Tab-separated table of N, CA and C in Angstrom:
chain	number	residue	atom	x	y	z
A	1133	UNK	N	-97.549	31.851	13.812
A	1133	UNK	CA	-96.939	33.084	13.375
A	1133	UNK	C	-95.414	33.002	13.414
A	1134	UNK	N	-94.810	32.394	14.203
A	1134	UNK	CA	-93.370	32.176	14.383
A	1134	UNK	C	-93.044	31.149	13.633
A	1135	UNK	N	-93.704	30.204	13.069
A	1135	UNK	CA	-92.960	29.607	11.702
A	1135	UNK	C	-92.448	30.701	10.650
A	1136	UNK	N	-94.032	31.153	10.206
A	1136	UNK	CA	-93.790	32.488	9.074
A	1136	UNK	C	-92.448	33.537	9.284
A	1137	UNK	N	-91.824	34.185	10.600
A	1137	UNK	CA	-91.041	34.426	10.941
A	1137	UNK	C	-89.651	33.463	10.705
A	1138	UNK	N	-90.120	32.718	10.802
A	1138	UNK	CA	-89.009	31.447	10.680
A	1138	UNK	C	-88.491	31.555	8.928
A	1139	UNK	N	-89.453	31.292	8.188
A	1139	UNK	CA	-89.606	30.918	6.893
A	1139	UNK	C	-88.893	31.991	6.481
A	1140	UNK	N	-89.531	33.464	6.854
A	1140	UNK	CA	-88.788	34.677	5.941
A	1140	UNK	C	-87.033	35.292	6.272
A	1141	UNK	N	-86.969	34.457	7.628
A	1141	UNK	CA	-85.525	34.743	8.166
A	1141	UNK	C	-84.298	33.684	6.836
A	1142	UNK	N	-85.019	32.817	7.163
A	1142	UNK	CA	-84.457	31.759	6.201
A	1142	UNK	C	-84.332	32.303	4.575
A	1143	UNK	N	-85.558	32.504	4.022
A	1143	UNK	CA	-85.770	32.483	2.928
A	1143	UNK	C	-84.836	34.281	2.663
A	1144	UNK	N	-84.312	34.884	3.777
A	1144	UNK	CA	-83.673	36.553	3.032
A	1144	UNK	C	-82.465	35.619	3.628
A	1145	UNK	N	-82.164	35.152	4.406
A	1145	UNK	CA	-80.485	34.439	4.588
A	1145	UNK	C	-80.463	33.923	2.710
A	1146	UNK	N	-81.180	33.084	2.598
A	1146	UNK	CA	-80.871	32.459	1.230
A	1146	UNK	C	-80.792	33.320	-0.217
A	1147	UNK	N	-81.694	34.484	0.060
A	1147	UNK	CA	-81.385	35.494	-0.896
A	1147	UNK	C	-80.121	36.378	-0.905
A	1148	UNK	N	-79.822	36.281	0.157
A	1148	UNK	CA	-78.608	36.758	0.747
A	1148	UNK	C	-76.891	36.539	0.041
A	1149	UNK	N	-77.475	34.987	0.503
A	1149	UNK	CA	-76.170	34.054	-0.164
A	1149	UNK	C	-76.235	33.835	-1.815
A	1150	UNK	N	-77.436	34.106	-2.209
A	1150	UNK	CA	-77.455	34.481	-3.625
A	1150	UNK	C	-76.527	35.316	-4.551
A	1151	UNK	N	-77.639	36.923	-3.639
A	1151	UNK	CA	-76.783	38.171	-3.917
A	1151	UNK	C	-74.980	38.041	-3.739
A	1152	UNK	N	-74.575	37.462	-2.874
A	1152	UNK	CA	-73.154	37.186	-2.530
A	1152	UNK	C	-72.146	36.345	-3.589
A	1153	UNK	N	-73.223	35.028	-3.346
A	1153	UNK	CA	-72.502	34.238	-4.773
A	1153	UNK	C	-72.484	34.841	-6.112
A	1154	UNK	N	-73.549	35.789	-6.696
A	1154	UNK	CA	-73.448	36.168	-8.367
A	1154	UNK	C	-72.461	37.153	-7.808
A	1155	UNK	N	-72.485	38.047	-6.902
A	1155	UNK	CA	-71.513	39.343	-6.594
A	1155	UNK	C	-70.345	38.548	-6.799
A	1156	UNK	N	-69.856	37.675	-6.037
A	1156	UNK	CA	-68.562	37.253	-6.797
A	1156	UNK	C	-68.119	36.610	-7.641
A	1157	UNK	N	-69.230	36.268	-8.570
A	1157	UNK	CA	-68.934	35.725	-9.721
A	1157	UNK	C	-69.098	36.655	-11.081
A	1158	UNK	N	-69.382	38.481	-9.857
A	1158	UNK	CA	-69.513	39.488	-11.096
A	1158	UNK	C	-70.481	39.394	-11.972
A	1159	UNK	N	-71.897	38.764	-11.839
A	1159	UNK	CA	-72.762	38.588	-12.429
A	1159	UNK	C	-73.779	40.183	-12.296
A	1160	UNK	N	-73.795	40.333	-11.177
A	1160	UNK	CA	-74.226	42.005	-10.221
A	1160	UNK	C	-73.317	41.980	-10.075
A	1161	UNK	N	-73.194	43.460	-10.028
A	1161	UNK	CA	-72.232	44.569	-9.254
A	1161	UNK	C	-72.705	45.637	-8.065
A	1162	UNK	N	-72.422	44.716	-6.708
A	1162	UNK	CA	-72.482	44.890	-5.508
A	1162	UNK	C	-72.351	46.044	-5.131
A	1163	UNK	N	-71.025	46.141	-4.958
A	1163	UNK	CA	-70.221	47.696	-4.204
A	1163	UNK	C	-69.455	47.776	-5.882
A	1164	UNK	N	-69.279	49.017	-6.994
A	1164	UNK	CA	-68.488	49.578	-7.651
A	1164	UNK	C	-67.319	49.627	-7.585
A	1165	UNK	N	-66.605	50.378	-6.369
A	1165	UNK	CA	-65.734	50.339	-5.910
A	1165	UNK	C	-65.868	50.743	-4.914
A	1166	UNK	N	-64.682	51.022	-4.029
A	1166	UNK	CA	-64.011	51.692	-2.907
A	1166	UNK	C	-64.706	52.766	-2.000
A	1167	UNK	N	-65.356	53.541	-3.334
A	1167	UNK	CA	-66.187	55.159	-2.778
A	1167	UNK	C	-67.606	54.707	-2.835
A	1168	UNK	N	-67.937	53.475	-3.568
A	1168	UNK	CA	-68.945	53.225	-3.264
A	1168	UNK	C	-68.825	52.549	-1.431
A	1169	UNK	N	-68.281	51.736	-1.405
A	1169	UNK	CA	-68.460	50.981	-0.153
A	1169	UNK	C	-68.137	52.031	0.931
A	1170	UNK	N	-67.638	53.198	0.723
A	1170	UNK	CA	-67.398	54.570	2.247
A	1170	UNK	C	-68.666	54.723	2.048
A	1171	UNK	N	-69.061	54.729	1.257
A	1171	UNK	CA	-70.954	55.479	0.762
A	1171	UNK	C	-72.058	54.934	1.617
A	1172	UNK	N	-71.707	53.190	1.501
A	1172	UNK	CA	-72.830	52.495	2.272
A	1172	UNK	C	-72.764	52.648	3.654
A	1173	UNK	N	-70.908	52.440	3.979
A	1173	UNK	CA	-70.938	52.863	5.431
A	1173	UNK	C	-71.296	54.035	6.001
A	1174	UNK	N	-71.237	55.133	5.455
A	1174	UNK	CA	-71.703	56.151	5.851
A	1174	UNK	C	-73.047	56.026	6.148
A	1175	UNK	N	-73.967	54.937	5.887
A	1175	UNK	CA	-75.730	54.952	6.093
A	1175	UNK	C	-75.559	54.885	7.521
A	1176	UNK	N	-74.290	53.582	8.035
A	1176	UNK	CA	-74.525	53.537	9.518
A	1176	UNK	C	-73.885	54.394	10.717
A	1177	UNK	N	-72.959	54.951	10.167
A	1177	UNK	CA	-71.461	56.049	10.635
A	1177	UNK	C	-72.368	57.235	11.043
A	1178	UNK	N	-72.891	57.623	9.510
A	1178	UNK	CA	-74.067	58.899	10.074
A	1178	UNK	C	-74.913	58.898	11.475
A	1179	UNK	N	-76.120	58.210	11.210
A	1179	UNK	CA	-76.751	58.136	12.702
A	1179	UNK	C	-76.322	58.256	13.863
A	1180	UNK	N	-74.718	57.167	14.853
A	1180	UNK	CA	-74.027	57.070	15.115
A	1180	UNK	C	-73.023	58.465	15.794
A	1181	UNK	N	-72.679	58.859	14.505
A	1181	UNK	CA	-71.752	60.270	14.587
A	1181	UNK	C	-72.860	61.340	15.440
A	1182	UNK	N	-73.678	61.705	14.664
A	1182	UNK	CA	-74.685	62.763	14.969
A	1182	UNK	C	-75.075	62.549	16.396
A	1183	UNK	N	-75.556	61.468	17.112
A	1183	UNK	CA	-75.739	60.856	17.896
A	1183	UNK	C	-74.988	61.084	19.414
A	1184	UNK	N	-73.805	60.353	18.925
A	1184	UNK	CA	-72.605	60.777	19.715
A	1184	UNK	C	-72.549	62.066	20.027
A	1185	UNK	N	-72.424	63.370	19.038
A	1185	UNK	CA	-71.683	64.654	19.052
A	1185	UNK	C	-72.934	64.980	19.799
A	1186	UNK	N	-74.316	65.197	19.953
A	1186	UNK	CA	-74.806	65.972	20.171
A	1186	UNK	C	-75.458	65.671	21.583
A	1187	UNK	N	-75.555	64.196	22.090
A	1187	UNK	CA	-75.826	63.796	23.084
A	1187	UNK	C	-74.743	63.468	24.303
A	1188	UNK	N	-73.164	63.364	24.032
A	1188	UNK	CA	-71.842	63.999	24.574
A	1188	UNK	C	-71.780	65.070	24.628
A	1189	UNK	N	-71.594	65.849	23.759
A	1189	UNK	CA	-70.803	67.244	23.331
A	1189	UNK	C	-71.741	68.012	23.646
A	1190	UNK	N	-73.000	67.997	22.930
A	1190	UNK	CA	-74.265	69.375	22.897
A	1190	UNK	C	-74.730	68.916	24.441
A	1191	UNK	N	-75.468	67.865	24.656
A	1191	UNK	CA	-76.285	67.782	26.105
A	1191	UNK	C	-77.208	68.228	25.258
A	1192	UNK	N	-78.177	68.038	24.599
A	1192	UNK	CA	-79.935	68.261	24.070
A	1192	UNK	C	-80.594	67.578	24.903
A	1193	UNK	N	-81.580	68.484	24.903
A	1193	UNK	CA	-82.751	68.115	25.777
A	1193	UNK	C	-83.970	67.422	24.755
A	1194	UNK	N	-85.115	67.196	25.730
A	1194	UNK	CA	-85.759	65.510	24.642
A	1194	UNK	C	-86.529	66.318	23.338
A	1195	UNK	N	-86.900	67.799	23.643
A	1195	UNK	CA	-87.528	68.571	22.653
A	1195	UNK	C	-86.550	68.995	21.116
A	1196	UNK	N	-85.136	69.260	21.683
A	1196	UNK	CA	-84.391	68.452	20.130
A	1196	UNK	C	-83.896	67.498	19.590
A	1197	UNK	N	-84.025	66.580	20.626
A	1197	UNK	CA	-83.841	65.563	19.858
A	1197	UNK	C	-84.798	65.227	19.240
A	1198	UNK	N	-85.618	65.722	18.786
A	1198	UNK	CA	-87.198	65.194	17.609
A	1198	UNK	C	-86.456	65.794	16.489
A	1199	UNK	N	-86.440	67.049	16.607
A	1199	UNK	CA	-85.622	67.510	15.698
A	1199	UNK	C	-84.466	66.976	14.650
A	1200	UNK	N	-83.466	66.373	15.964
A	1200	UNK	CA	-82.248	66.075	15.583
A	1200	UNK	C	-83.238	64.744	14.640
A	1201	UNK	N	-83.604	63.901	15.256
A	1201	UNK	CA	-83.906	62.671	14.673
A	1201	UNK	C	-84.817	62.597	13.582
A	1202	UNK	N	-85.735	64.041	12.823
A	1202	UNK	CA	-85.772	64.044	11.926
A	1202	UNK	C	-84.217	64.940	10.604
A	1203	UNK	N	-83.744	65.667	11.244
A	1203	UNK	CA	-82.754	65.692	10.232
A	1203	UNK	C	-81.742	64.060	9.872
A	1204	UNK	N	-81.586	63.504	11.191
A	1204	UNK	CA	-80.933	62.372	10.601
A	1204	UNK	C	-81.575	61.699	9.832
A	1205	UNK	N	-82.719	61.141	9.858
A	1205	UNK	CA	-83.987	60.627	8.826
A	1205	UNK	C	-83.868	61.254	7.748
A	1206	UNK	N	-83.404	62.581	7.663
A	1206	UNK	CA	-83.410	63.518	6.105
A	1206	UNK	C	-82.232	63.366	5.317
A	1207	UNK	N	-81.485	63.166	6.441
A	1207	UNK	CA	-79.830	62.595	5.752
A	1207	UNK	C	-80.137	61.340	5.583
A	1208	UNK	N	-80.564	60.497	5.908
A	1208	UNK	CA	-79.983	58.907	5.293
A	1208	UNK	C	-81.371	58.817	4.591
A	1209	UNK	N	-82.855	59.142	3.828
A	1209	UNK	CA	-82.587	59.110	2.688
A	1209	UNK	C	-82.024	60.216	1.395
A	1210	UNK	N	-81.754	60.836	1.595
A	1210	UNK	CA	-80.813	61.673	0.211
A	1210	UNK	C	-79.371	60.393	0.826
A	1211	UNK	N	-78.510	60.254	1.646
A	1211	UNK	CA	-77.824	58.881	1.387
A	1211	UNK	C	-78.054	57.791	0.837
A	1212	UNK	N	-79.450	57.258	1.001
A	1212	UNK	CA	-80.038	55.280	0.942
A	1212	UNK	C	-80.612	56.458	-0.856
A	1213	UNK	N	-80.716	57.268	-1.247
A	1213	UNK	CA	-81.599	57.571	-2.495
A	1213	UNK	C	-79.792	57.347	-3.336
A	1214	UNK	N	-78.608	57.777	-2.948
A	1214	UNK	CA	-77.797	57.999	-3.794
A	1214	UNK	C	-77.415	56.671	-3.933
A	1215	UNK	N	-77.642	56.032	-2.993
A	1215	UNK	CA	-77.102	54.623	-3.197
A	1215	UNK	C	-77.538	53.799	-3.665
A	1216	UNK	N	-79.399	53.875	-3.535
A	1216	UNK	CA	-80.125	52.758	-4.773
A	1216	UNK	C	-79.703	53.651	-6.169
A	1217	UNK	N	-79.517	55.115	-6.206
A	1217	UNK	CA	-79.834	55.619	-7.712
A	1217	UNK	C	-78.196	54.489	-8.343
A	1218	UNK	N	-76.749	54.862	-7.658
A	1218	UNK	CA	-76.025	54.439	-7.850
A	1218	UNK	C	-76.009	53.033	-8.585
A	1219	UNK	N	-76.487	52.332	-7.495
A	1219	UNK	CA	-76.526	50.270	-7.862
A	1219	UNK	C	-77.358	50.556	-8.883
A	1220	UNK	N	-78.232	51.550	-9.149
A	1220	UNK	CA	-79.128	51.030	-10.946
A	1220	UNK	C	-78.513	51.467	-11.629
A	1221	UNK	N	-77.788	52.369	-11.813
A	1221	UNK	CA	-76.733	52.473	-12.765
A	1221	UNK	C	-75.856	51.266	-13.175
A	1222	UNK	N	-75.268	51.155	-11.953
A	1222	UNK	CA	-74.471	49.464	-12.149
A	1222	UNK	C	-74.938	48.796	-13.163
A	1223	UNK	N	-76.328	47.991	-12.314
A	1223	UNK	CA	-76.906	46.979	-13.011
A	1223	UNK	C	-77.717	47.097	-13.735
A	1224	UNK	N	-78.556	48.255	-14.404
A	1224	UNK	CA	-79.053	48.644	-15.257
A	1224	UNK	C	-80.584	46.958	-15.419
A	1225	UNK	N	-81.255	46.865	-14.067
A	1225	UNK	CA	-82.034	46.163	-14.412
A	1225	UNK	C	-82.513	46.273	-12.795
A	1226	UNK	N	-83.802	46.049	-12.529
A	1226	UNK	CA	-84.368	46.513	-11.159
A	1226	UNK	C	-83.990	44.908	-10.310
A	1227	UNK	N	-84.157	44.030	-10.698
A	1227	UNK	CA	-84.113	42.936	-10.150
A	1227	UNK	C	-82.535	43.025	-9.370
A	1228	UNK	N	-81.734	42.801	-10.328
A	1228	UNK	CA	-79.948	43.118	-10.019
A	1228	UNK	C	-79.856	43.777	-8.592
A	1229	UNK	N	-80.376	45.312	-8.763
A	1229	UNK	CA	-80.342	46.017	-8.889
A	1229	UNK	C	-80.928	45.750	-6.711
A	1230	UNK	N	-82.108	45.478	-6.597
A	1230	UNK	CA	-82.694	44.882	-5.503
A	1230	UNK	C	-81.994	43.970	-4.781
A	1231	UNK	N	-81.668	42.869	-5.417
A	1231	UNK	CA	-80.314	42.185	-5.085
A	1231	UNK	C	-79.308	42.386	-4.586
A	1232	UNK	N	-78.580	43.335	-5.194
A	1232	UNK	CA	-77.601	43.993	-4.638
A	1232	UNK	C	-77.378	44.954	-3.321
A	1233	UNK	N	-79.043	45.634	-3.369
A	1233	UNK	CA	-79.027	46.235	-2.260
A	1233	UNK	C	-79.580	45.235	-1.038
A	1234	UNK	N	-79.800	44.352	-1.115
A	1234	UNK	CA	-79.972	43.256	-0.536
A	1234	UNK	C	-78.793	42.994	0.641
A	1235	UNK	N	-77.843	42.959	-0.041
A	1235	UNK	CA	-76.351	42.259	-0.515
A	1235	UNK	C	-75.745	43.791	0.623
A	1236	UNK	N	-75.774	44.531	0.187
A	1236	UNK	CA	-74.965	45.936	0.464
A	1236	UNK	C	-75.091	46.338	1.566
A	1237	UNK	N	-76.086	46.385	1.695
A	1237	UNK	CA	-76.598	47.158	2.982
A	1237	UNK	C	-76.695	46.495	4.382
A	1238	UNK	N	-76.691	45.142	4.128
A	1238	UNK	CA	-76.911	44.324	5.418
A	1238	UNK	C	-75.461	44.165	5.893
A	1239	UNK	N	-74.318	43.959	4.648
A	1239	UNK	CA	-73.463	43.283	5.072
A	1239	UNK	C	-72.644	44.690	5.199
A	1240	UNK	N	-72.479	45.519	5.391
A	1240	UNK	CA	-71.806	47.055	5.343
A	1240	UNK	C	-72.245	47.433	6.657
A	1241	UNK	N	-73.525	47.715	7.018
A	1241	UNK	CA	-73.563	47.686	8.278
A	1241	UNK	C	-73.183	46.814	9.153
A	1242	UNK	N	-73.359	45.331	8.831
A	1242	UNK	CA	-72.903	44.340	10.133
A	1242	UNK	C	-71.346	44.757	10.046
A	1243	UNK	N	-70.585	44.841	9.167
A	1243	UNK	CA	-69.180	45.629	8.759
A	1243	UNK	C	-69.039	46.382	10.334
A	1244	UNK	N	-69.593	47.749	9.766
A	1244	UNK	CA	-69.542	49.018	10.879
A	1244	UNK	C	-69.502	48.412	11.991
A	1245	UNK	N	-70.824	47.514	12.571
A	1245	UNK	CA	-71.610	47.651	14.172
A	1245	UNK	C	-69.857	46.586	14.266
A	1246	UNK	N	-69.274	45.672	13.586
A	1246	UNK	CA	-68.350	44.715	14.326
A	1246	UNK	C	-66.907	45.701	14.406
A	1247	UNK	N	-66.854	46.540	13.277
A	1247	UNK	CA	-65.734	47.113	13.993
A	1247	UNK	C	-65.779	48.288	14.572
A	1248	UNK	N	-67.175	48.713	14.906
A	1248	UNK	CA	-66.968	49.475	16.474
A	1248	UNK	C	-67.141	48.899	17.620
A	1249	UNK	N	-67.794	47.798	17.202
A	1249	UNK	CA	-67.495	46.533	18.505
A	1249	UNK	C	-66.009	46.661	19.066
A	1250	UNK	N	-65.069	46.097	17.856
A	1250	UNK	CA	-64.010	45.718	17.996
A	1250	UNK	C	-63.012	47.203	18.801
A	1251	UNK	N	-63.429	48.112	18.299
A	1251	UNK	CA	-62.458	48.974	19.002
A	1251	UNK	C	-63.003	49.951	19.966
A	1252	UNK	N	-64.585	49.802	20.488
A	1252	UNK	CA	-64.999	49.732	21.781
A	1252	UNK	C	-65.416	48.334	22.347
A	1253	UNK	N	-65.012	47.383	22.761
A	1253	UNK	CA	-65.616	46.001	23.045
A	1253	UNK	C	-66.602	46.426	24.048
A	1254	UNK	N	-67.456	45.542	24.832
A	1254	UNK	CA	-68.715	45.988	25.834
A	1254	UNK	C	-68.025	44.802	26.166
A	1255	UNK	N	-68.673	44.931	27.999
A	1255	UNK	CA	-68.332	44.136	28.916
A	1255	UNK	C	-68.069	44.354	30.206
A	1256	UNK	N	-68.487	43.560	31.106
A	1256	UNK	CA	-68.164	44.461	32.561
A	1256	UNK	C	-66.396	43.914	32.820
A	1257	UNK	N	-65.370	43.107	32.630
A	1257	UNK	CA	-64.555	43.224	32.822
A	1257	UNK	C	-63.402	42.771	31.624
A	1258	UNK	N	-62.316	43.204	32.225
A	1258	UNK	CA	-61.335	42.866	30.632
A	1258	UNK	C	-61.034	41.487	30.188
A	1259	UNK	N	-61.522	40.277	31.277
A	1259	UNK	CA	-61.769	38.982	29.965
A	1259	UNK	C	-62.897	39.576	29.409
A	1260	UNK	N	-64.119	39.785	29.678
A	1260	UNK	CA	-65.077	39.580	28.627
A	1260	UNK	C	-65.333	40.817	27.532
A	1261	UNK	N	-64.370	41.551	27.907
A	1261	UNK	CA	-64.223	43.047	26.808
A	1261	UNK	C	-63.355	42.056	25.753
A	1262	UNK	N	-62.085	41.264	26.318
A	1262	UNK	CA	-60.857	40.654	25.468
A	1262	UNK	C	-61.719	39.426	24.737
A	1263	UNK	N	-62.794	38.867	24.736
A	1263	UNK	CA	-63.438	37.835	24.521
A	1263	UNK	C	-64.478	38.298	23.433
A	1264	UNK	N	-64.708	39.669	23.714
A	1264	UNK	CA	-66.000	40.156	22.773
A	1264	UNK	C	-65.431	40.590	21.505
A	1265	UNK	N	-63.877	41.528	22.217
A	1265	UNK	CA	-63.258	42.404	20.839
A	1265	UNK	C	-62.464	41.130	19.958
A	1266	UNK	N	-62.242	39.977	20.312
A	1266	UNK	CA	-61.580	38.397	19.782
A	1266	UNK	C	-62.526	38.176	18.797
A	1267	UNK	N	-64.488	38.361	19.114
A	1267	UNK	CA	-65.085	37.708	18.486
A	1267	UNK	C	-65.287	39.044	17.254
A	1268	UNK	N	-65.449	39.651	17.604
A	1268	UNK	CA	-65.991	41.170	16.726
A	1268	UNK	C	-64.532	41.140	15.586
A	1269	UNK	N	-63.563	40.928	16.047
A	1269	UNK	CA	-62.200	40.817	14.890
A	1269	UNK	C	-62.531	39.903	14.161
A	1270	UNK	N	-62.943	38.639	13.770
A	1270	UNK	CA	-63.199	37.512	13.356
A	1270	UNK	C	-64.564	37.944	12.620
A	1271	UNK	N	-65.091	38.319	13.213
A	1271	UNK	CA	-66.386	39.021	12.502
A	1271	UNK	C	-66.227	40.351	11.034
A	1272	UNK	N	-65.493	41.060	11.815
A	1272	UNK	CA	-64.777	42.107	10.690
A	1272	UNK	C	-63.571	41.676	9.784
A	1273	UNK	N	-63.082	40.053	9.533
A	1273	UNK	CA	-62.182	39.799	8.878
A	1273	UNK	C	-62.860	38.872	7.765
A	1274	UNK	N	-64.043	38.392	8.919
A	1274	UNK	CA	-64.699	37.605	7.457
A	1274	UNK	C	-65.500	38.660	6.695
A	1275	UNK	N	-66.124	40.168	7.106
A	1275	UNK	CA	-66.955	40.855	6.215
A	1275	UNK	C	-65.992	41.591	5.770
A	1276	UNK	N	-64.841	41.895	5.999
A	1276	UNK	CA	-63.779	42.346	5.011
A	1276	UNK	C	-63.494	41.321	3.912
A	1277	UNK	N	-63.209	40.470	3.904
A	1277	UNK	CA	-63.198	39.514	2.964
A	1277	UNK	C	-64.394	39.429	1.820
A	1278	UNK	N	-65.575	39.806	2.561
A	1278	UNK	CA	-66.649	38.954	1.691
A	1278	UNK	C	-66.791	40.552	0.873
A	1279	UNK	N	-66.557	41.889	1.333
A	1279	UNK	CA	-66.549	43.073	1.316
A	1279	UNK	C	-65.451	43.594	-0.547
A	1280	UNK	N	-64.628	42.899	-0.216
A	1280	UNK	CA	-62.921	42.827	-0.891
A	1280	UNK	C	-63.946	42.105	-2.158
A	1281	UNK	N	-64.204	41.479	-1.828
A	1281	UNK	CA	-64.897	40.288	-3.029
A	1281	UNK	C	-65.775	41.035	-3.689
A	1282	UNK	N	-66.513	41.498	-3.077
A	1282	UNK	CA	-68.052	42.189	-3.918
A	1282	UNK	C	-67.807	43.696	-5.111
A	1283	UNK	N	-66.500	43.931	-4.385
A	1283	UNK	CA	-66.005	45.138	-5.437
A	1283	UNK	C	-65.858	45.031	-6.612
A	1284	UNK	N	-66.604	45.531	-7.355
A	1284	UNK	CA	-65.942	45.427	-8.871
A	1284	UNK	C	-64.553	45.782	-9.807
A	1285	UNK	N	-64.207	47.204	-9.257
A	1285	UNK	CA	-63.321	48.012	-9.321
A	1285	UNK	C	-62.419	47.895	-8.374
A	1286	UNK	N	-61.297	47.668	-8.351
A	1286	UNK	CA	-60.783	47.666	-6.944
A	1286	UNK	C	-59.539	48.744	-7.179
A	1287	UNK	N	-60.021	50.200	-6.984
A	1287	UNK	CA	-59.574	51.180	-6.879
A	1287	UNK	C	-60.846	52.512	-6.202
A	1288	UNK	N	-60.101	53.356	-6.079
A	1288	UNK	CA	-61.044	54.281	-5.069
A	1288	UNK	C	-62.397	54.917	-5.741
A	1289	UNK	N	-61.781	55.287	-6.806
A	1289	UNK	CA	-63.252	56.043	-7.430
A	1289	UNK	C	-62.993	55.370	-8.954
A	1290	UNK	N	-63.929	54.779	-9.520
A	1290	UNK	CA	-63.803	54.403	-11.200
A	1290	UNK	C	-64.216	55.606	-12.302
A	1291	UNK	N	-64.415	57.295	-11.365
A	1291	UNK	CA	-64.612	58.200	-12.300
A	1291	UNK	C	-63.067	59.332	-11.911
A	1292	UNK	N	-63.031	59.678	-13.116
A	1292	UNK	CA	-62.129	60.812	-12.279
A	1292	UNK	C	-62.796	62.357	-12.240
A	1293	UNK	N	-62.728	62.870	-11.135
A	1293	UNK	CA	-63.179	63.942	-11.111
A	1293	UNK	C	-62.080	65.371	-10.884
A	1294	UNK	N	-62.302	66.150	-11.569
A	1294	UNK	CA	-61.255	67.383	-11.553
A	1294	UNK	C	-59.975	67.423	-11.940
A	1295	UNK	N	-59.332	68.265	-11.682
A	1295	UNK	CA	-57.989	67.775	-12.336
A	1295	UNK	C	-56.844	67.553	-10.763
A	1296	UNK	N	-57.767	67.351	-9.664
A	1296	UNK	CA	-57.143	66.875	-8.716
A	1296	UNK	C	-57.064	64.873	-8.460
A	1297	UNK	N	-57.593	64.394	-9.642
A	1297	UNK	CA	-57.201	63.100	-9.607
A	1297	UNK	C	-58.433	62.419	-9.110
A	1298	UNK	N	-58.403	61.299	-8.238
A	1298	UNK	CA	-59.134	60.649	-8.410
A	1298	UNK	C	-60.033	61.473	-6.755
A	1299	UNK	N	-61.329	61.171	-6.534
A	1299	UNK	CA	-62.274	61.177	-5.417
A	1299	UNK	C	-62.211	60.604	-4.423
């Protein structure tokens, strides 16, 4: 059973580097632009946020948090729905289209989790907080990079909306 595990880790790394290579060769269109890529992060920011505020701030007890944890479930899909409807627009083909969210979603979140790494590091003392937030920077410079790349548009919104300019 842990080969098969083996095989499919491998075989979505390699689909992975797929989705990545046509994304920058603009073959798919990954992230749109700018408002697309706040969009994806928001899948992981959401949970997170809600999370924080209400288990700091509120103090809920375990009978709302069922609650809470189905409204967050209700928010991220009307989020994960705007964001596949989005990428088929893009790519106007389901395959692309799969690909991309392939592509988007893995690497947007590992994005998020490294730079809240980076500007909360974990660790019981300040070498290994200074050792973690070293590695988590390096981490968020190469998915900024690979991030920068996948954009098609490289401006904030490619629609304009209102006569307040761009979104």
């Amino acid at each position: 059973m842990t080969l098969f595990h083996d095989y499919w880790f491998l075989g979505y790394l390699a689909l992975l580097l797929v989705g990545i290579v046509l994304g920058f060769m603009k073959k798919i269109t990954v992230y749109r632009d700018y408002t697309d890529v706040g969009l994806v992060f928001l899948l992981a920011l959401i949970p997170a946020a809600i999370l924080i505020v209400c288990n700091v701030l509120l103090k809920l007890q375990d009978g709302s948090m069922t609650v809470l944890y189905y409204l967050i479930g209700f928010i991220e899909i009307i989020v994960l729905s705007s964001i596949v409807y989005k990428t088929y627009n893009d790519n106007h083909n389901v395959l692309k289209t799969i690909l991309s969210l392939v592509v988007k979603i893995p690497v947007s979140i590992f994005f998020v989790i490294f730079m809240i790494s980076f500007v909360a590091p974990g660790g019981k003392n300040y070498s290994n907080r200074n050792s973690n937030k070293g590695i988590a920077l390096i981490f968020v410079m190469m998915f900024g990079i690979i991030i920068n790349g996948l954009v098609a548009s490289k401006k904030w919104s490619s629609r304009r909306i209102g006569r307040f300019g761009y979104l």
